[in-house]
């Protein structure tokens, strides 16, 4: 009786076992509207799949990153990569509730419990294509000089104003 049940459920069992897999990213094609990836699954299979990314966030991970893939109905010809992570570059040591965006070069934006930290990893930080930068409720301090309270030397007191910066 058990043998008969196992024989009947074996095809379903195989399909369920084929629905989720882990693998390693081999190639990325970022030219299409949905990013294409080639993944070497832990089973040894190499599959071309689409990578699903959350709206508003995108990345092009390096080969060697780890993936979690699903296969609709257990059909290995229709795989989707749902998650990519790269333990080689992942930021560690965040406190509970903190969030970070990072890359392999050390660039980071971290939402900490006490404020937002932007780390340019010795590269410039550029704000482009915006007609204004508006800051409210605080001060801008660059190299220890406050935008609000800095002093100018060699200026006569009174109602006169200094010229524009040179």
GROMACS .gro file of N, CA and C in nm:
model
  498
    1UNK      N    1   0.082  -0.120   0.000
    1UNK     CA    2   0.000   0.000   0.000
    1UNK      C    3   0.087   0.127   0.000
    2UNK      N    4   0.188   0.129   0.089
    2UNK     CA    5   0.277   0.245   0.095
    2UNK      C    6   0.351   0.261  -0.037
    3UNK      N    7   0.394   0.149  -0.093
    3UNK     CA    8   0.465   0.153  -0.220
    3UNK      C    9   0.377   0.213  -0.330
    4UNK      N   10   0.251   0.179  -0.331
    4UNK     CA   11   0.158   0.232  -0.431
    4UNK      C   12   0.138   0.382  -0.413
    5UNK      N   13   0.127   0.428  -0.289
    5UNK     CA   14   0.111   0.573  -0.263
    5UNK      C   15   0.237   0.648  -0.305
    6UNK      N   16   0.354   0.593  -0.270
    6UNK     CA   17   0.480   0.657  -0.310
    6UNK      C   18   0.492   0.665  -0.462
    7UNK      N   19   0.449   0.562  -0.529
    7UNK     CA   20   0.455   0.562  -0.676
    7UNK      C   21   0.363   0.668  -0.734
    8UNK      N   22   0.245   0.686  -0.675
    8UNK     CA   23   0.150   0.787  -0.723
    8UNK      C   24   0.198   0.930  -0.694
    9UNK      N   25   0.260   0.950  -0.579
    9UNK     CA   26   0.301   1.086  -0.541
    9UNK      C   27   0.442   1.122  -0.585
   10UNK      N   28   0.517   1.028  -0.641
   10UNK     CA   29   0.656   1.054  -0.681
   10UNK      C   30   0.668   1.170  -0.781
   11UNK      N   31   0.585   1.177  -0.885
   11UNK     CA   32   0.599   1.291  -0.978
   11UNK      C   33   0.575   1.426  -0.909
   12UNK      N   34   0.476   1.432  -0.821
   12UNK     CA   35   0.447   1.555  -0.749
   12UNK      C   36   0.564   1.590  -0.656
   13UNK      N   37   0.618   1.491  -0.589
   13UNK     CA   38   0.730   1.511  -0.499
   13UNK      C   39   0.851   1.566  -0.575
   14UNK      N   40   0.878   1.513  -0.693
   14UNK     CA   41   0.991   1.562  -0.774
   14UNK      C   42   0.970   1.707  -0.814
   15UNK      N   43   0.847   1.742  -0.856
   15UNK     CA   44   0.818   1.881  -0.896
   15UNK      C   45   0.837   1.977  -0.780
   16UNK      N   46   0.790   1.938  -0.662
   16UNK     CA   47   0.805   2.024  -0.544
   16UNK      C   48   0.953   2.042  -0.512
   17UNK      N   49   1.031   1.935  -0.519
   17UNK     CA   50   1.174   1.943  -0.491
   17UNK      C   51   1.248   2.031  -0.591
   18UNK      N   52   1.195   2.048  -0.711
   18UNK     CA   53   1.259   2.128  -0.814
   18UNK      C   54   1.217   2.276  -0.811
   19UNK      N   55   1.128   2.315  -0.720
   19UNK     CA   56   1.071   2.450  -0.721
   19UNK      C   57   1.165   2.559  -0.667
   20UNK      N   58   1.254   2.526  -0.576
   20UNK     CA   59   1.341   2.626  -0.514
   20UNK      C   60   1.485   2.575  -0.520
   21UNK      N   61   1.578   2.665  -0.551
   21UNK     CA   62   1.718   2.624  -0.560
   21UNK      C   63   1.809   2.737  -0.520
   22UNK      N   64   1.929   2.701  -0.479
   22UNK     CA   65   2.037   2.796  -0.454
   22UNK      C   66   2.139   2.781  -0.564
   23UNK      N   67   2.213   2.890  -0.589
   23UNK     CA   68   2.315   2.883  -0.691
   23UNK      C   69   2.412   2.997  -0.681
   24UNK      N   70   2.501   3.004  -0.781
   24UNK     CA   71   2.603   3.109  -0.788
   24UNK      C   72   2.589   3.179  -0.922
   25UNK      N   73   2.592   3.311  -0.917
   25UNK     CA   74   2.578   3.393  -1.037
   25UNK      C   75   2.701   3.378  -1.126
   26UNK      N   76   2.677   3.350  -1.255
   26UNK     CA   77   2.787   3.336  -1.350
   26UNK      C   78   2.798   3.458  -1.442
   27UNK      N   79   2.685   3.504  -1.497
   27UNK     CA   80   2.682   3.617  -1.591
   27UNK      C   81   2.561   3.704  -1.564
   28UNK      N   82   2.573   3.832  -1.604
   28UNK     CA   83   2.460   3.926  -1.594
   28UNK      C   84   2.445   3.996  -1.727
   29UNK      N   85   2.321   4.002  -1.779
   29UNK     CA   86   2.288   4.080  -1.898
   29UNK      C   87   2.193   4.190  -1.855
   30UNK      N   88   2.245   4.313  -1.847
   30UNK     CA   89   2.165   4.425  -1.797
   30UNK      C   90   2.103   4.506  -1.910
   31UNK      N   91   2.108   4.457  -2.034
   31UNK     CA   92   2.058   4.533  -2.149
   31UNK      C   93   1.908   4.519  -2.168
   32UNK      N   94   1.849   4.413  -2.120
   32UNK     CA   95   1.706   4.390  -2.141
   32UNK      C   96   1.622   4.465  -2.037
   33UNK      N   97   1.492   4.476  -2.063
   33UNK     CA   98   1.403   4.544  -1.968
   33UNK      C   99   1.397   4.470  -1.835
   34UNK      N  100   1.407   4.337  -1.837
   34UNK     CA  101   1.418   4.256  -1.716
   34UNK      C  102   1.558   4.196  -1.719
   35UNK      N  103   1.636   4.223  -1.616
   35UNK     CA  104   1.776   4.178  -1.614
   35UNK      C  105   1.784   4.026  -1.630
   36UNK      N  106   1.871   3.983  -1.719
   36UNK     CA  107   1.893   3.841  -1.740
   36UNK      C  108   2.019   3.796  -1.667
   37UNK      N  109   2.015   3.676  -1.613
   37UNK     CA  110   2.130   3.622  -1.542
   37UNK      C  111   2.151   3.477  -1.581
   38UNK      N  112   2.275   3.434  -1.571
   38UNK     CA  113   2.304   3.293  -1.587
   38UNK      C  114   2.353   3.244  -1.451
   39UNK      N  115   2.294   3.134  -1.406
   39UNK     CA  116   2.320   3.084  -1.272
   39UNK      C  117   2.365   2.940  -1.279
   40UNK      N  118   2.468   2.909  -1.201
   40UNK     CA  119   2.507   2.769  -1.183
   40UNK      C  120   2.445   2.724  -1.052
   41UNK      N  121   2.346   2.635  -1.063
   41UNK     CA  122   2.276   2.586  -0.945
   41UNK      C  123   2.364   2.487  -0.869
   42UNK      N  124   2.336   2.471  -0.742
   42UNK     CA  125   2.415   2.378  -0.661
   42UNK      C  126   2.404   2.235  -0.713
   43UNK      N  127   2.297   2.206  -0.787
   43UNK     CA  128   2.280   2.073  -0.847
   43UNK      C  129   2.376   2.051  -0.964
   44UNK      N  130   2.444   2.160  -1.008
   44UNK     CA  131   2.535   2.150  -1.122
   44UNK      C  132   2.475   2.201  -1.251
   45UNK      N  133   2.344   2.224  -1.253
   45UNK     CA  134   2.278   2.277  -1.374
   45UNK      C  135   2.319   2.422  -1.396
   46UNK      N  136   2.327   2.463  -1.522
   46UNK     CA  137   2.349   2.603  -1.558
   46UNK      C  138   2.222   2.650  -1.627
   47UNK      N  139   2.161   2.755  -1.574
   47UNK     CA  140   2.033   2.804  -1.625
   47UNK      C  141   2.038   2.953  -1.654
   48UNK      N  142   1.975   2.993  -1.765
   48UNK     CA  143   1.952   3.134  -1.796
   48UNK      C  144   1.817   3.171  -1.738
   49UNK      N  145   1.811   3.279  -1.662
   49UNK     CA  146   1.688   3.318  -1.593
   49UNK      C  147   1.671   3.470  -1.595
   50UNK      N  148   1.554   3.513  -1.556
   50UNK     CA  149   1.530   3.656  -1.534
   50UNK      C  150   1.547   3.683  -1.386
   51UNK      N  151   1.599   3.803  -1.357
   51UNK     CA  152   1.616   3.844  -1.217
   51UNK      C  153   1.510   3.947  -1.182
   52UNK      N  154   1.430   3.918  -1.082
   52UNK     CA  155   1.326   4.008  -1.035
   52UNK      C  156   1.387   4.100  -0.930
   53UNK      N  157   1.372   4.232  -0.950
   53UNK     CA  158   1.423   4.330  -0.854
   53UNK      C  159   1.307   4.414  -0.802
   54UNK      N  160   1.321   4.466  -0.682
   54UNK     CA  161   1.217   4.552  -0.626
   54UNK      C  162   1.212   4.684  -0.700
   55UNK      N  163   1.091   4.734  -0.724
   55UNK     CA  164   1.072   4.862  -0.792
   55UNK      C  165   1.150   4.971  -0.719
   56UNK      N  166   1.223   5.050  -0.796
   56UNK     CA  167   1.298   5.162  -0.741
   56UNK      C  168   1.439   5.127  -0.699
   57UNK      N  169   1.473   5.000  -0.700
   57UNK     CA  170   1.608   4.956  -0.663
   57UNK      C  171   1.662   4.866  -0.773
   58UNK      N  172   1.785   4.887  -0.810
   58UNK     CA  173   1.846   4.801  -0.911
   58UNK      C  174   1.994   4.791  -0.884
   59UNK      N  175   2.054   4.685  -0.932
   59UNK     CA  176   2.198   4.665  -0.918
   59UNK      C  177   2.244   4.568  -1.024
   60UNK      N  178   2.373   4.568  -1.046
   60UNK     CA  179   2.433   4.467  -1.133
   60UNK      C  180   2.537   4.394  -1.050
   61UNK      N  181   2.499   4.282  -0.993
   61UNK     CA  182   2.590   4.211  -0.904
   61UNK      C  183   2.706   4.147  -0.980
   62UNK      N  184   2.812   4.118  -0.905
   62UNK     CA  185   2.931   4.054  -0.961
   62UNK      C  186   2.910   3.903  -0.974
   63UNK      N  187   2.978   3.845  -1.071
   63UNK     CA  188   2.981   3.699  -1.080
   63UNK      C  189   3.036   3.645  -0.948
   64UNK      N  190   2.981   3.534  -0.905
   64UNK     CA  191   3.021   3.475  -0.777
   64UNK      C  192   2.926   3.506  -0.665
   65UNK      N  193   2.833   3.601  -0.686
   65UNK     CA  194   2.731   3.629  -0.585
   65UNK      C  195   2.638   3.509  -0.575
   66UNK      N  196   2.575   3.496  -0.461
   66UNK     CA  197   2.485   3.383  -0.439
   66UNK      C  198   2.342   3.421  -0.470
   67UNK      N  199   2.265   3.326  -0.522
   67UNK     CA  200   2.127   3.354  -0.562
   67UNK      C  201   2.031   3.253  -0.499
   68UNK      N  202   1.908   3.300  -0.483
   68UNK     CA  203   1.796   3.213  -0.449
   68UNK      C  204   1.701   3.218  -0.568
   69UNK      N  205   1.669   3.103  -0.623
   69UNK     CA  206   1.587   3.096  -0.744
   69UNK      C  207   1.463   3.011  -0.719
   70UNK      N  208   1.358   3.046  -0.791
   70UNK     CA  209   1.236   2.965  -0.788
   70UNK      C  210   1.203   2.925  -0.931
   71UNK      N  211   1.136   2.813  -0.944
   71UNK     CA  212   1.097   2.760  -1.074
   71UNK      C  213   0.948   2.732  -1.069
   72UNK      N  214   0.872   2.806  -1.148
   72UNK     CA  215   0.727   2.798  -1.146
   72UNK      C  216   0.683   2.655  -1.178
   73UNK      N  217   0.608   2.596  -1.088
   73UNK     CA  218   0.558   2.461  -1.107
   73UNK      C  219   0.668   2.356  -1.110
   74UNK      N  220   0.788   2.391  -1.065
   74UNK     CA  221   0.899   2.298  -1.068
   74UNK      C  222   0.961   2.282  -1.205
   75UNK      N  223   0.919   2.366  -1.301
   75UNK     CA  224   0.971   2.360  -1.437
   75UNK      C  225   1.104   2.435  -1.444
   76UNK      N  226   1.213   2.364  -1.460
   76UNK     CA  227   1.346   2.424  -1.460
   76UNK      C  228   1.371   2.512  -1.582
   77UNK      N  229   1.283   2.511  -1.679
   77UNK     CA  230   1.297   2.598  -1.796
   77UNK      C  231   1.239   2.737  -1.772
   78UNK      N  232   1.172   2.757  -1.660
   78UNK     CA  233   1.110   2.886  -1.630
   78UNK      C  234   1.152   2.931  -1.490
   79UNK      N  235   1.279   2.972  -1.476
   79UNK     CA  236   1.331   3.012  -1.346
   79UNK      C  237   1.334   3.162  -1.329
   80UNK      N  238   1.317   3.204  -1.206
   80UNK     CA  239   1.327   3.345  -1.168
   80UNK      C  240   1.423   3.356  -1.050
   81UNK      N  241   1.517   3.447  -1.058
   81UNK     CA  242   1.605   3.475  -0.944
   81UNK      C  243   1.535   3.582  -0.861
   82UNK      N  244   1.505   3.549  -0.736
   82UNK     CA  245   1.433   3.641  -0.649
   82UNK      C  246   1.526   3.720  -0.557
   83UNK      N  247   1.642   3.666  -0.529
   83UNK     CA  248   1.734   3.735  -0.438
   83UNK      C  249   1.879   3.706  -0.479
   84UNK      N  250   1.962   3.809  -0.466
   84UNK     CA  251   2.106   3.797  -0.490
   84UNK      C  252   2.175   3.861  -0.371
   85UNK      N  253   2.271   3.792  -0.314
   85UNK     CA  254   2.348   3.848  -0.205
   85UNK      C  255   2.495   3.814  -0.229
   86UNK      N  256   2.583   3.899  -0.179
   86UNK     CA  257   2.725   3.876  -0.199
   86UNK      C  258   2.797   3.893  -0.066
   87UNK      N  259   2.823   3.782  -0.001
   87UNK     CA  260   2.883   3.785   0.132
   87UNK      C  261   3.022   3.847   0.131
   88UNK      N  262   3.084   3.861   0.013
   88UNK     CA  263   3.216   3.923   0.005
   88UNK      C  264   3.211   4.071   0.040
   89UNK      N  265   3.096   4.137   0.019
   89UNK     CA  266   3.087   4.282   0.035
   89UNK      C  267   2.979   4.327   0.134
   90UNK      N  268   2.901   4.236   0.186
   90UNK     CA  269   2.789   4.274   0.272
   90UNK      C  270   2.838   4.351   0.395
   91UNK      N  271   2.769   4.459   0.428
   91UNK     CA  272   2.801   4.539   0.546
   91UNK      C  273   2.756   4.460   0.669
   92UNK      N  274   2.844   4.448   0.764
   92UNK     CA  275   2.811   4.375   0.886
   92UNK      C  276   2.820   4.469   1.006
   93UNK      N  277   2.762   4.430   1.115
   93UNK     CA  278   2.771   4.506   1.239
   93UNK      C  279   2.666   4.613   1.256
   94UNK      N  280   2.562   4.611   1.171
   94UNK     CA  281   2.455   4.709   1.189
   94UNK      C  282   2.379   4.678   1.319
   95UNK      N  283   2.326   4.782   1.380
   95UNK     CA  284   2.243   4.764   1.499
   95UNK      C  285   2.101   4.727   1.457
   96UNK      N  286   2.026   4.673   1.547
   96UNK     CA  287   1.887   4.635   1.520
   96UNK      C  288   1.810   4.755   1.464
   97UNK      N  289   1.746   4.737   1.350
   97UNK     CA  290   1.667   4.843   1.287
   97UNK      C  291   1.744   4.930   1.189
   98UNK      N  292   1.876   4.917   1.182
   98UNK     CA  293   1.953   4.998   1.088
   98UNK      C  294   1.949   4.939   0.948
   99UNK      N  295   1.966   5.025   0.847
   99UNK     CA  296   1.954   4.985   0.707
   99UNK      C  297   2.073   5.041   0.631
  100UNK      N  298   2.123   4.965   0.533
  100UNK     CA  299   2.235   5.013   0.456
  100UNK      C  300   2.224   4.981   0.308
  101UNK      N  301   2.279   5.069   0.226
  101UNK     CA  302   2.297   5.047   0.083
  101UNK      C  303   2.448   5.048   0.063
  102UNK      N  304   2.501   4.952  -0.013
  102UNK     CA  305   2.646   4.941  -0.024
  102UNK      C  306   2.686   4.882  -0.158
  103UNK      N  307   2.815   4.890  -0.188
  103UNK     CA  308   2.870   4.825  -0.307
  103UNK      C  309   3.005   4.764  -0.273
  104UNK      N  310   3.071   4.710  -0.373
  104UNK     CA  311   3.198   4.642  -0.352
  104UNK      C  312   3.314   4.738  -0.332
  105UNK      N  313   3.298   4.867  -0.359
  105UNK     CA  314   3.406   4.965  -0.344
  105UNK      C  315   3.408   5.030  -0.206
  106UNK      N  316   3.307   5.003  -0.125
  106UNK     CA  317   3.300   5.062   0.008
  106UNK      C  318   3.208   5.182   0.017
  107UNK      N  319   3.142   5.219  -0.093
  107UNK     CA  320   3.043   5.327  -0.086
  107UNK      C  321   2.926   5.277  -0.001
  108UNK      N  322   2.879   5.363   0.090
  108UNK     CA  323   2.770   5.321   0.177
  108UNK      C  324   2.680   5.438   0.212
  109UNK      N  325   2.553   5.407   0.222
  109UNK     CA  326   2.457   5.498   0.285
  109UNK      C  327   2.393   5.414   0.395
  110UNK      N  328   2.410   5.460   0.519
  110UNK     CA  329   2.359   5.384   0.632
  110UNK      C  330   2.260   5.469   0.709
  111UNK      N  331   2.142   5.415   0.729
  111UNK     CA  332   2.041   5.478   0.814
  111UNK      C  333   2.062   5.423   0.953
  112UNK      N  334   2.130   5.501   1.038
  112UNK     CA  335   2.163   5.454   1.172
  112UNK      C  336   2.054   5.499   1.270
  113UNK      N  337   2.066   5.458   1.394
  113UNK     CA  338   1.970   5.498   1.497
  113UNK      C  339   1.989   5.643   1.536
  114UNK      N  340   2.103   5.704   1.500
  114UNK     CA  341   2.130   5.843   1.539
  114UNK      C  342   2.140   5.938   1.420
  115UNK      N  343   2.124   5.888   1.298
  115UNK     CA  344   2.132   5.976   1.181
  115UNK      C  345   2.168   5.898   1.056
  116UNK      N  346   2.187   5.970   0.947
  116UNK     CA  347   2.220   5.911   0.818
  116UNK      C  348   2.368   5.934   0.790
  117UNK      N  349   2.438   5.828   0.754
  117UNK     CA  350   2.581   5.838   0.725
  117UNK      C  351   2.603   5.804   0.578
  118UNK      N  352   2.669   5.894   0.505
  118UNK     CA  353   2.705   5.871   0.365
  118UNK      C  354   2.857   5.859   0.359
  119UNK      N  355   2.905   5.743   0.315
  119UNK     CA  356   3.048   5.718   0.305
  119UNK      C  357   3.084   5.708   0.157
  120UNK      N  358   3.160   5.804   0.106
  120UNK     CA  359   3.199   5.807  -0.034
  120UNK      C  360   3.320   5.723  -0.067
  121UNK      N  361   3.378   5.657   0.032
  121UNK     CA  362   3.494   5.570   0.012
  121UNK      C  363   3.604   5.640  -0.067
  122UNK      N  364   3.635   5.762  -0.029
  122UNK     CA  365   3.736   5.851  -0.089
  122UNK      C  366   3.701   5.900  -0.229
  123UNK      N  367   3.579   5.875  -0.274
  123UNK     CA  368   3.534   5.926  -0.403
  123UNK      C  369   3.442   6.046  -0.382
  124UNK      N  370   3.430   6.135  -0.483
  124UNK     CA  371   3.341   6.251  -0.469
  124UNK      C  372   3.195   6.207  -0.458
  125UNK      N  373   3.117   6.288  -0.390
  125UNK     CA  374   2.972   6.270  -0.385
  125UNK      C  375   2.913   6.383  -0.467
  126UNK      N  376   2.841   6.349  -0.573
  126UNK     CA  377   2.788   6.449  -0.665
  126UNK      C  378   2.636   6.453  -0.655
  127UNK      N  379   2.584   6.575  -0.645
  127UNK     CA  380   2.440   6.596  -0.654
  127UNK      C  381   2.420   6.663  -0.789
  128UNK      N  382   2.351   6.598  -0.882
  128UNK     CA  383   2.341   6.649  -1.018
  128UNK      C  384   2.197   6.675  -1.058
  129UNK      N  385   2.181   6.765  -1.155
  129UNK     CA  386   2.054   6.793  -1.219
  129UNK      C  387   1.945   6.836  -1.122
  130UNK      N  388   1.982   6.922  -1.025
  130UNK     CA  389   1.880   6.978  -0.936
  130UNK      C  390   1.907   7.128  -0.924
  131UNK      N  391   1.806   7.210  -0.948
  131UNK     CA  392   1.828   7.354  -0.947
  131UNK      C  393   1.854   7.412  -0.809
  132UNK      N  394   1.814   7.342  -0.703
  132UNK     CA  395   1.835   7.391  -0.567
  132UNK      C  396   1.861   7.273  -0.474
  133UNK      N  397   1.938   7.300  -0.372
  133UNK     CA  398   1.951   7.208  -0.260
  133UNK      C  399   1.897   7.285  -0.141
  134UNK      N  400   1.793   7.235  -0.079
  134UNK     CA  401   1.726   7.305   0.029
  134UNK      C  402   1.750   7.228   0.158
  135UNK      N  403   1.807   7.296   0.256
  135UNK     CA  404   1.830   7.237   0.387
  135UNK      C  405   1.749   7.318   0.487
  136UNK      N  406   1.673   7.252   0.569
  136UNK     CA  407   1.594   7.323   0.670
  136UNK      C  408   1.625   7.266   0.808
  137UNK      N  409   1.622   7.352   0.907
  137UNK     CA  410   1.633   7.307   1.045
  137UNK      C  411   1.773   7.271   1.090
  138UNK      N  412   1.875   7.317   1.021
  138UNK     CA  413   2.009   7.280   1.067
  138UNK      C  414   2.115   7.370   1.008
  139UNK      N  415   2.237   7.325   1.015
  139UNK     CA  416   2.353   7.400   0.968
  139UNK      C  417   2.434   7.310   0.876
  140UNK      N  418   2.511   7.371   0.791
  140UNK     CA  419   2.605   7.297   0.706
  140UNK      C  420   2.745   7.330   0.758
  141UNK      N  421   2.821   7.227   0.790
  141UNK     CA  422   2.956   7.246   0.841
  141UNK      C  423   3.052   7.175   0.746
  142UNK      N  424   3.145   7.251   0.688
  142UNK     CA  425   3.244   7.195   0.597
  142UNK      C  426   3.382   7.224   0.652
  143UNK      N  427   3.462   7.122   0.673
  143UNK     CA  428   3.595   7.135   0.731
  143UNK      C  429   3.592   7.219   0.859
  144UNK      N  430   3.489   7.200   0.940
  144UNK     CA  431   3.478   7.269   1.068
  144UNK      C  432   3.424   7.410   1.060
  145UNK      N  433   3.388   7.458   0.940
  145UNK     CA  434   3.338   7.595   0.924
  145UNK      C  435   3.186   7.590   0.908
  146UNK      N  436   3.116   7.661   0.994
  146UNK     CA  437   2.970   7.664   0.994
  146UNK      C  438   2.920   7.764   0.890
  147UNK      N  439   2.821   7.722   0.812
  147UNK     CA  440   2.760   7.813   0.716
  147UNK      C  441   2.683   7.923   0.788
  148UNK      N  442   2.627   7.893   0.903
  148UNK     CA  443   2.546   7.992   0.976
  148UNK      C  444   2.628   8.087   1.063
  149UNK      N  445   2.733   8.038   1.124
  149UNK     CA  446   2.801   8.121   1.225
  149UNK      C  447   2.945   8.158   1.191
  150UNK      N  448   2.990   8.130   1.071
  150UNK     CA  449   3.129   8.164   1.039
  150UNK      C  450   3.148   8.316   1.035
  151UNK      N  451   3.270   8.360   1.060
  151UNK     CA  452   3.303   8.503   1.064
  151UNK      C  453   3.393   8.537   0.946
  152UNK      N  454   3.383   8.662   0.901
  152UNK     CA  455   3.471   8.714   0.796
  152UNK      C  456   3.565   8.815   0.861
  153UNK      N  457   3.690   8.805   0.831
  153UNK     CA  458   3.785   8.904   0.882
  153UNK      C  459   3.795   9.023   0.787
  154UNK      N  460   3.846   9.136   0.838
  154UNK     CA  461   3.871   9.254   0.756
  154UNK      C  462   3.744   9.322   0.707
  155UNK      N  463   3.633   9.309   0.779
  155UNK     CA  464   3.507   9.371   0.739
  155UNK      C  465   3.472   9.476   0.843
  156UNK      N  466   3.433   9.596   0.796
  156UNK     CA  467   3.392   9.701   0.889
  156UNK      C  468   3.253   9.670   0.941
  157UNK      N  469   3.234   9.692   1.071
  157UNK     CA  470   3.101   9.670   1.127
  157UNK      C  471   3.009   9.782   1.082
  158UNK      N  472   2.881   9.755   1.086
  158UNK     CA  473   2.781   9.851   1.042
  158UNK      C  474   2.676   9.781   0.958
  159UNK      N  475   2.607   9.857   0.875
  159UNK     CA  476   2.499   9.801   0.796
  159UNK      C  477   2.544   9.753   0.659
  160UNK      N  478   2.670   9.778   0.622
  160UNK     CA  479   2.720   9.736   0.491
  160UNK      C  480   2.728   9.583   0.484
  161UNK      N  481   2.720   9.530   0.365
  161UNK     CA  482   2.731   9.386   0.343
  161UNK      C  483   2.856   9.356   0.261
  162UNK      N  484   2.906   9.236   0.278
  162UNK     CA  485   3.023   9.194   0.199
  162UNK      C  486   2.980   9.169   0.056
  163UNK      N  487   3.077   9.168  -0.034
  163UNK     CA  488   3.049   9.132  -0.173
  163UNK      C  489   3.022   8.981  -0.182
  164UNK      N  490   2.983   8.939  -0.300
  164UNK     CA  491   2.965   8.796  -0.325
  164UNK      C  492   3.098   8.726  -0.313
  165UNK      N  493   3.098   8.597  -0.285
  165UNK     CA  494   3.226   8.525  -0.273
  165UNK      C  495   3.306   8.531  -0.402
  166UNK      N  496   3.437   8.527  -0.386
  166UNK     CA  497   3.526   8.524  -0.503
  166UNK      C  498   3.596   8.390  -0.509
   0.00000   0.00000   0.00000
